[in-house]
């Protein structure tokens, strides 16, 4: 079975006639168009635009050790090196036969013509390449190289310097275009001079090796730049994640505080009518409304987490509670109907603020869980000041009434575990042997270093 492809009809072609746009839109044609577009963009568009060579950074391993004006002068090292190459090109023009241009006095003009393209790479790199090609073409068509052509030593060195500097200043694709045009220029000069098989092929090979090294340097520089950009992005993401973690901690702080107080309000509002014999209906309805509002506030509390994570959120400045405020916490819990007992063992001493705050929050969360999940139970809070740190034990008995629907967020135990882990402590939370629940925590606290004797004597003397 043969497959016949019918050419598309183009405008102006007869039906069933020529190929029309099929030929114009062929892959070869598109490839040629793309090649020409790339060449025109890289070497023809704004070829003589002013692009000065920037100064070198002086934060390298060697230049950073320099001081004063020496370090400032070191930033001009690339410009000085290009100037040195231009001087060498000038010497080549004065000492290697290029002086035969236009007569005896042209030796100086030949040297300047060889140095000019190299100097031009400092301000107009692509234009310097075209000037170098023009100088090489002039040298190849007017000077006699003794059968060893088409490149004279001066034009070879000058063109090599221009290719290297321009290749370093531009992209690898531009360097590839320059090499291809250099090969074409060598072939043209060989045909003009009739020196086929001269030094055109060796020179093209040398140019290719030099430009290959330059392309490798470009690839390495781009890779380093990409790695640096990725490191910057990673650092930004890490900072952002740290901020989000801090805001999450703030959100849990809000949950610990607000959820506890709203739980107490809800329980007090529910239990208040039963403490008064034959309460008026208006009073009972008022307490029902208070409890409903408290429960609704607990529901909305979860949405506070999203507000805390907002970009423009600013945490309010407020004093953080410590273990010294524990009595007021226990008093509120007792008013809510939870009998709680506090037992302190060991010598009470001032602990770091982070330990005090975490201990307060752990006790607060444990009692809040008792209020929510074990109504009618009694609780016991034990605080032990030991030599190596602080011990906490919050235990409650079994519930004596049916617990209502929980309004908590379910992060109570998780929040306590994170607080303890942050301080390098240990925590267990498990059901008790008699049907209740027990939370035990140990937070290590480094012993305070004793003051030197000289400092103590100085303080006694001031007293």
Short mmCIF file of N, CA and C in Angstrom, two decimals, residues 15 42 105 150 161 172 178 196 201 203 213 226 236 270 313 354 358 387 431 448 457:
data_model
loop_
_atom_site.label_atom_id
_atom_site.label_comp_id
_atom_site.label_asym_id
_atom_site.label_seq_id
_atom_site.Cartn_x
_atom_site.Cartn_y
_atom_site.Cartn_z
N UNK A 15 -4.48 24.95 -8.74
CA UNK A 15 -4.98 23.78 -8.04
C UNK A 15 -4.27 22.54 -8.57
N UNK A 42 22.73 38.14 17.72
CA UNK A 42 23.94 38.09 18.53
C UNK A 42 25.05 39.00 18.00
N UNK A 105 56.43 53.59 6.20
CA UNK A 105 55.96 54.25 7.43
C UNK A 105 54.73 53.56 8.01
N UNK A 150 46.70 31.87 5.93
CA UNK A 150 46.37 33.29 5.67
C UNK A 150 46.60 34.18 6.88
N UNK A 161 43.08 37.14 21.02
CA UNK A 161 42.78 37.96 22.20
C UNK A 161 41.37 38.51 22.15
N UNK A 172 27.98 31.82 25.51
CA UNK A 172 28.65 30.78 24.70
C UNK A 172 28.16 30.75 23.26
N UNK A 178 31.24 33.46 16.61
CA UNK A 178 32.51 34.09 16.25
C UNK A 178 33.49 33.08 15.71
N UNK A 196 46.10 27.35 0.11
CA UNK A 196 45.24 26.30 0.65
C UNK A 196 46.06 25.33 1.49
N UNK A 201 43.61 25.79 9.15
CA UNK A 201 43.07 24.69 9.97
C UNK A 201 43.70 24.67 11.36
N UNK A 203 44.93 27.18 13.01
CA UNK A 203 44.42 28.34 13.74
C UNK A 203 42.98 28.12 14.18
N UNK A 213 37.24 26.23 26.22
CA UNK A 213 37.57 26.54 27.62
C UNK A 213 36.69 27.68 28.13
N UNK A 226 23.37 29.68 39.63
CA UNK A 226 22.14 28.97 39.90
C UNK A 226 22.13 28.39 41.31
N UNK A 236 15.38 31.92 52.10
CA UNK A 236 14.12 32.67 52.25
C UNK A 236 13.01 31.74 52.72
N UNK A 270 -23.42 27.14 82.79
CA UNK A 270 -24.29 25.97 82.83
C UNK A 270 -24.62 25.55 84.26
N UNK A 313 -0.08 40.29 60.60
CA UNK A 313 -0.46 40.13 62.00
C UNK A 313 0.68 40.54 62.91
N UNK A 354 11.08 30.70 80.39
CA UNK A 354 10.52 29.70 79.49
C UNK A 354 10.00 28.49 80.23
N UNK A 358 6.02 27.50 80.36
CA UNK A 358 5.61 26.18 79.88
C UNK A 358 4.94 25.38 80.98
N UNK A 387 16.69 19.02 92.30
CA UNK A 387 17.99 19.61 92.01
C UNK A 387 18.22 19.77 90.50
N UNK A 431 -4.01 7.15 80.67
CA UNK A 431 -5.09 6.93 81.65
C UNK A 431 -4.54 6.41 82.98
N UNK A 448 22.14 26.97 88.81
CA UNK A 448 22.76 28.29 88.71
C UNK A 448 24.19 28.22 89.20
N UNK A 457 32.31 39.38 97.90
CA UNK A 457 32.91 40.33 98.82
C UNK A 457 32.68 41.77 98.36
#
